[in-house]
PDB file of C-alpha atoms in Angstrom:
ATOM      1  CA  MET A 693      -6.019 130.190   3.643  1.00  0.00           C
ATOM      2  CA  LYS A 694      -4.225 126.903   3.119  1.00  0.00           C
ATOM      3  CA  LEU A 695      -5.385 126.849  -0.648  1.00  0.00           C
ATOM      4  CA  MET A 696      -4.000 130.173  -1.415  1.00  0.00           C
ATOM      5  CA  LYS A 697      -0.670 129.432  -0.114  1.00  0.00           C
ATOM      6  CA  LEU A 698      -0.638 126.264  -2.126  1.00  0.00           C
ATOM      7  CA  THR A 699      -1.751 128.198  -5.045  1.00  0.00           C
ATOM      8  CA  SER A 700       0.926 130.458  -4.758  1.00  0.00           C
ATOM      9  CA  LEU A 701       3.384 127.435  -4.067  1.00  0.00           C
ATOM     10  CA  LEU A 702       2.543 125.975  -7.430  1.00  0.00           C
ATOM     11  CA  GLN A 703       2.268 129.262  -9.200  1.00  0.00           C
ATOM     12  CA  LYS A 704       5.701 130.020  -8.214  1.00  0.00           C
ATOM     13  CA  SER A 705       7.090 126.333  -9.064  1.00  0.00           C
ATOM     14  CA  PRO A 706       9.687 126.231 -12.519  1.00  0.00           C
ATOM     15  CA  LEU A 707       7.851 123.551 -13.847  1.00  0.00           C
ATOM     16  CA  TRP A 708       4.380 125.123 -13.577  1.00  0.00           C
ATOM     17  CA  LEU A 709       5.806 128.265 -15.057  1.00  0.00           C
ATOM     18  CA  GLN A 710       7.459 126.332 -18.035  1.00  0.00           C
ATOM     19  CA  LEU A 711       4.099 124.798 -18.608  1.00  0.00           C
ATOM     20  CA  GLN A 712       2.264 127.834 -18.779  1.00  0.00           C
ATOM     21  CA  ALA A 713       4.634 129.451 -21.171  1.00  0.00           C
ATOM     22  CA  LYS A 714       4.288 126.147 -23.533  1.00  0.00           C
ATOM     23  CA  TYR A 715       0.462 126.849 -22.986  1.00  0.00           C
ATOM     24  CA  GLU A 716       0.624 130.360 -23.977  1.00  0.00           C
ATOM     25  CA  LEU A 717       3.113 129.473 -27.218  1.00  0.00           C
ATOM     26  CA  MET A 718       0.063 126.920 -28.539  1.00  0.00           C
ATOM     27  CA  PRO A 719      -1.824 128.064 -31.491  1.00  0.00           C
ATOM     28  CA  GLU A 720      -5.576 128.598 -30.608  1.00  0.00           C
ATOM     29  CA  LYS A 721      -6.587 125.879 -32.087  1.00  0.00           C
ATOM     30  CA  ASP A 722      -4.252 123.435 -30.354  1.00  0.00           C
ATOM     31  CA  ARG A 723      -5.298 125.417 -26.887  1.00  0.00           C
ATOM     32  CA  ARG A 724      -8.960 124.391 -27.670  1.00  0.00           C
ATOM     33  CA  ALA A 725      -8.230 120.427 -28.247  1.00  0.00           C
ATOM     34  CA  PHE A 726      -6.178 120.746 -25.566  1.00  0.00           C
ATOM     35  CA  HIS A 727      -9.171 122.172 -23.388  1.00  0.00           C
ATOM     36  CA  LEU A 728     -11.504 119.677 -24.718  1.00  0.00           C
ATOM     37  CA  LEU A 729      -9.006 116.734 -24.015  1.00  0.00           C
ATOM     38  CA  LEU A 730      -9.042 117.987 -20.482  1.00  0.00           C
ATOM     39  CA  SER A 731     -12.515 118.288 -20.129  1.00  0.00           C
ATOM     40  CA  PHE A 732     -12.741 114.524 -21.069  1.00  0.00           C
ATOM     41  CA  LEU A 733     -10.000 113.570 -18.966  1.00  0.00           C
ATOM     42  CA  LEU A 734     -11.758 115.467 -15.999  1.00  0.00           C
ATOM     43  CA  LEU A 735     -15.255 113.567 -16.949  1.00  0.00           C
ATOM     44  CA  GLY A 736     -13.684 110.236 -17.019  1.00  0.00           C
ATOM     45  CA  ALA A 737     -12.169 110.791 -13.634  1.00  0.00           C
ATOM     46  CA  VAL A 738     -15.352 111.614 -12.371  1.00  0.00           C
ATOM     47  CA  TYR A 739     -17.203 108.636 -13.768  1.00  0.00           C
ATOM     48  CA  LEU A 740     -14.531 106.509 -12.799  1.00  0.00           C
ATOM     49  CA  PHE A 741     -13.846 107.575  -9.099  1.00  0.00           C
ATOM     50  CA  VAL A 742     -17.288 108.358  -8.145  1.00  0.00           C
ATOM     51  CA  TRP A 743     -20.036 107.585 -10.190  1.00  0.00           C
ATOM     52  CA  GLU A 744     -18.938 104.144 -10.966  1.00  0.00           C
ATOM     53  CA  PRO A 745     -18.057 103.226  -7.193  1.00  0.00           C
ATOM     54  CA  VAL A 746     -21.457 104.930  -6.272  1.00  0.00           C
ATOM     55  CA  THR A 747     -23.298 103.008  -8.715  1.00  0.00           C
ATOM     56  CA  VAL A 748     -22.140 100.086  -7.834  1.00  0.00           C
ATOM     57  CA  TRP A 749     -22.737 100.179  -4.194  1.00  0.00           C
ATOM     58  CA  ASN A 750     -26.303 101.212  -5.020  1.00  0.00           C
ATOM     59  CA  GLU A 751     -26.916  97.746  -7.035  1.00  0.00           C
ATOM     60  CA  LYS A 752     -25.236  96.022  -3.990  1.00  0.00           C
ATOM     61  CA  GLN A 753     -27.133  97.650  -1.351  1.00  0.00           C
ATOM     62  CA  LYS A 754     -30.761  97.276  -3.431  1.00  0.00           C
ATOM     63  CA  GLU A 755     -29.763  93.505  -3.549  1.00  0.00           C
ATOM     64  CA  GLU A 756     -28.929  93.109  -0.138  1.00  0.00           C
ATOM     65  CA  PHE A 757     -32.333  94.866   0.857  1.00  0.00           C
ATOM     66  CA  ALA A 758     -33.964  92.306  -1.198  1.00  0.00           C
ATOM     67  CA  HIS A 759     -32.328  89.454   0.259  1.00  0.00           C
ATOM     68  CA  GLN A 760     -33.451  90.834   3.795  1.00  0.00           C
ATOM     69  CA  GLN A 761     -36.794  91.559   2.624  1.00  0.00           C
ATOM     70  CA  THR A 762     -37.296  87.693   1.508  1.00  0.00           C
ATOM     71  CA  ILE A 763     -35.727  86.330   4.688  1.00  0.00           C
ATOM     72  CA  HIS A 764     -38.232  88.717   6.978  1.00  0.00           C
ATOM     73  CA  GLU A 765     -41.146  87.667   5.026  1.00  0.00           C
ATOM     74  CA  TRP A 766     -39.986  84.034   5.138  1.00  0.00           C
ATOM     75  CA  MET A 767     -39.759  84.597   9.179  1.00  0.00           C
ATOM     76  CA  ALA A 768     -43.083  86.491   9.568  1.00  0.00           C
ATOM     77  CA  ASP A 769     -44.574  83.495   7.472  1.00  0.00           C
ATOM     78  CA  ASN A 770     -42.953  80.868   9.647  1.00  0.00           C
ATOM     79  CA  ILE A 771     -43.124  82.429  13.252  1.00  0.00           C
ATOM     80  CA  GLY A 772     -46.354  80.531  14.065  1.00  0.00           C
ATOM     81  CA  GLN A 773     -44.899  77.292  12.971  1.00  0.00           C
ATOM     82  CA  ALA A 774     -41.750  78.055  15.233  1.00  0.00           C
ATOM     83  CA  LYS A 775     -43.478  78.951  18.166  1.00  0.00           C
ATOM     84  CA  MET A 776     -45.733  75.826  17.799  1.00  0.00           C
ATOM     85  CA  ALA A 777     -42.533  73.774  17.468  1.00  0.00           C
ATOM     86  CA  GLN A 778     -40.914  75.447  20.616  1.00  0.00           C
ATOM     87  CA  ARG A 779     -44.082  75.054  22.567  1.00  0.00           C
ATOM     88  CA  LYS A 780     -43.913  70.984  21.666  1.00  0.00           C
ATOM     89  CA  GLN A 781     -40.098  70.791  22.233  1.00  0.00           C
ATOM     90  CA  LYS A 782     -40.739  72.221  25.491  1.00  0.00           C
ATOM     91  CA  SER A 783     -43.890  70.188  26.692  1.00  0.00           C
ATOM     92  CA  SER A 784     -42.897  66.704  25.118  1.00  0.00           C
ATOM     93  CA  GLY A 785     -39.222  66.514  24.839  1.00  0.00           C
ATOM     94  CA  ALA A 786     -38.143  67.570  28.234  1.00  0.00           C
ATOM     95  CA  LYS A 787     -40.061  65.289  30.195  1.00  0.00           C
ATOM     96  CA  LYS A 788     -39.000  62.085  28.152  1.00  0.00           C
ATOM     97  CA  ASP A 789     -35.553  63.226  28.793  1.00  0.00           C
ATOM     98  CA  LEU A 790     -35.243  64.064  32.297  1.00  0.00           C
ATOM     99  CA  SER A 791     -34.196  60.644  33.709  1.00  0.00           C
ATOM    100  CA  SER A 792     -30.813  60.857  30.913  1.00  0.00           C
ATOM    101  CA  ILE A 793     -30.329  64.475  31.739  1.00  0.00           C
ATOM    102  CA  VAL A 794     -30.490  63.859  35.539  1.00  0.00           C
ATOM    103  CA  SER A 795     -28.030  60.229  35.268  1.00  0.00           C
ATOM    104  CA  GLY A 796     -25.814  62.076  32.501  1.00  0.00           C
ATOM    105  CA  SER A 797     -25.274  65.092  34.481  1.00  0.00           C
ATOM    106  CA  ALA A 798     -24.280  63.110  37.931  1.00  0.00           C
ATOM    107  CA  ARG A 799     -22.018  60.866  35.901  1.00  0.00           C
ATOM    108  CA  GLN A 800     -20.547  64.058  34.893  1.00  0.00           C
ATOM    109  CA  ALA A 801     -20.757  65.338  38.318  1.00  0.00           C
ATOM    110  CA  GLU A 802     -18.665  62.577  39.980  1.00  0.00           C
ATOM    111  CA  LEU A 803     -21.910  61.306  41.873  1.00  0.00           C
ATOM    112  CA  THR A 804     -23.187  57.822  41.790  1.00  0.00           C
ATOM    113  CA  LEU A 805     -27.286  57.844  42.227  1.00  0.00           C
ATOM    114  CA  SER A 806     -28.361  54.887  44.432  1.00  0.00           C
ATOM    115  CA  ARG A 807     -32.192  55.271  42.966  1.00  0.00           C
ATOM    116  CA  VAL A 808     -34.272  56.925  40.432  1.00  0.00           C
ATOM    117  CA  GLN A 809     -38.031  56.674  40.490  1.00  0.00           C
ATOM    118  CA  PRO A 810     -40.210  58.900  37.656  1.00  0.00           C
ATOM    119  CA  ASP A 811     -43.690  59.558  38.938  1.00  0.00           C
ATOM    120  CA  ARG A 812     -46.471  61.632  37.303  1.00  0.00           C
ATOM    121  CA  LYS A 813     -44.679  64.714  38.436  1.00  0.00           C
ATOM    122  CA  GLY A 814     -41.262  64.011  38.066  1.00  0.00           C
ATOM    123  CA  LEU A 815     -38.362  62.048  39.272  1.00  0.00           C
ATOM    124  CA  GLY A 816     -37.453  61.045  42.524  1.00  0.00           C
ATOM    125  CA  VAL A 817     -33.665  60.686  43.048  1.00  0.00           C
ATOM    126  CA  TRP A 818     -31.510  59.101  45.998  1.00  0.00           C
ATOM    127  CA  ILE A 819     -28.192  59.402  46.813  1.00  0.00           C
ATOM    128  CA  GLU A 820     -26.187  57.263  49.415  1.00  0.00           C
ATOM    129  CA  ASP A 821     -23.005  58.963  49.846  1.00  0.00           C
ATOM    130  CA  ALA A 822     -21.733  62.162  48.048  1.00  0.00           C
ATOM    131  CA  ALA A 823     -19.439  65.350  48.708  1.00  0.00           C
ATOM    132  CA  TYR A 824     -21.260  68.212  49.977  1.00  0.00           C
ATOM    133  CA  GLN A 825     -19.185  70.788  47.374  1.00  0.00           C
ATOM    134  CA  LYS A 826     -19.993  68.074  44.256  1.00  0.00           C
ATOM    135  CA  LEU A 827     -23.511  67.884  45.372  1.00  0.00           C
ATOM    136  CA  LEU A 828     -24.601  71.678  45.108  1.00  0.00           C
ATOM    137  CA  ALA A 829     -22.082  72.110  42.056  1.00  0.00           C
ATOM    138  CA  TRP A 830     -24.600  69.213  40.212  1.00  0.00           C
ATOM    139  CA  MET A 831     -27.741  70.922  41.605  1.00  0.00           C
ATOM    140  CA  VAL A 832     -26.806  74.437  40.512  1.00  0.00           C
ATOM    141  CA  ALA A 833     -25.872  72.833  36.968  1.00  0.00           C
ATOM    142  CA  LEU A 834     -29.405  70.799  37.074  1.00  0.00           C
ATOM    143  CA  ASP A 835     -31.217  74.208  37.573  1.00  0.00           C
ATOM    144  CA  THR A 836     -29.293  76.448  35.335  1.00  0.00           C
ATOM    145  CA  ARG A 837     -28.244  74.603  32.676  1.00  0.00           C
ATOM    146  CA  TYR A 838     -30.607  71.739  32.104  1.00  0.00           C
ATOM    147  CA  GLU A 839     -33.486  73.766  33.228  1.00  0.00           C
ATOM    148  CA  VAL A 840     -34.450  71.228  35.988  1.00  0.00           C
ATOM    149  CA  THR A 841     -36.823  72.582  38.941  1.00  0.00           C
ATOM    150  CA  ILE A 842     -35.566  71.014  42.075  1.00  0.00           C
ATOM    151  CA  GLN A 843     -39.082  70.224  43.819  1.00  0.00           C
ATOM    152  CA  GLN A 844     -37.814  68.938  47.148  1.00  0.00           C
ATOM    153  CA  VAL A 845     -34.630  68.473  48.848  1.00  0.00           C
ATOM    154  CA  LYS A 846     -33.817  66.360  51.943  1.00  0.00           C
ATOM    155  CA  ILE A 847     -30.206  66.321  53.025  1.00  0.00           C
ATOM    156  CA  ASP A 848     -28.866  64.220  55.706  1.00  0.00           C
ATOM    157  CA  ARG A 849     -25.348  64.131  57.178  1.00  0.00           C
ATOM    158  CA  GLY A 850     -23.408  61.159  55.791  1.00  0.00           C
ATOM    159  CA  LYS A 851     -20.811  58.715  58.057  1.00  0.00           C
ATOM    160  CA  GLU A 852     -17.671  61.355  57.455  1.00  0.00           C
ATOM    161  CA  GLU A 853     -17.819  64.886  57.589  1.00  0.00           C
ATOM    162  CA  GLY A 854     -18.614  66.363  53.854  1.00  0.00           C
ATOM    163  CA  ARG A 855     -20.125  63.730  53.165  1.00  0.00           C
ATOM    164  CA  VAL A 856     -24.326  63.732  52.443  1.00  0.00           C
ATOM    165  CA  LYS A 857     -27.141  61.427  51.820  1.00  0.00           C
ATOM    166  CA  VAL A 858     -29.934  63.325  49.945  1.00  0.00           C
ATOM    167  CA  TYR A 859     -33.305  62.558  48.403  1.00  0.00           C
ATOM    168  CA  MET A 860     -34.538  64.869  45.726  1.00  0.00           C
ATOM    169  CA  HIS A 861     -37.762  65.802  43.699  1.00  0.00           C
ATOM    170  CA  LEU A 862     -37.079  67.037  40.074  1.00  0.00           C
ATOM    171  CA  ALA A 863     -39.175  68.062  37.527  1.00  0.00           C
ATOM    172  CA  ASN A 864     -39.187  69.954  34.157  1.00  0.00           C
TER     173      ASN A 864
END
């Protein structure tokens, strides 16, 4: 419907009527040359606006696929090494750093550690005087951010309200 309306508007246009009159006055040889020129321009437009962009896109996709396939193969080849490294990191590195994690995070939480004693199963920590809210926040941080397991906690009332005395046993 819209195409027919557009066609009828185009046919009634003075420019179209003028071009149509010039075309009809052309000799047969010129008309053939004009048709050949229009065909060439149409093919050129199809090549430039359809074929070339599709070809370029296709080449880029092939390169991207090859790159992704190379990455996938490398990952498949090295997955065993990555898992071993992850296991080593969890088992050996974590236990060595427990005391530094505890002391560093306590410093950030503005808590003073009275005593820190390593043993076979983890780390014993004593705090003589701490604000209860800061202690709770620190314990949550140890558990969530540093993945430290709190195995045992003993909390006693401090001398002032809101202050506590604490013993904790921690492990990785």
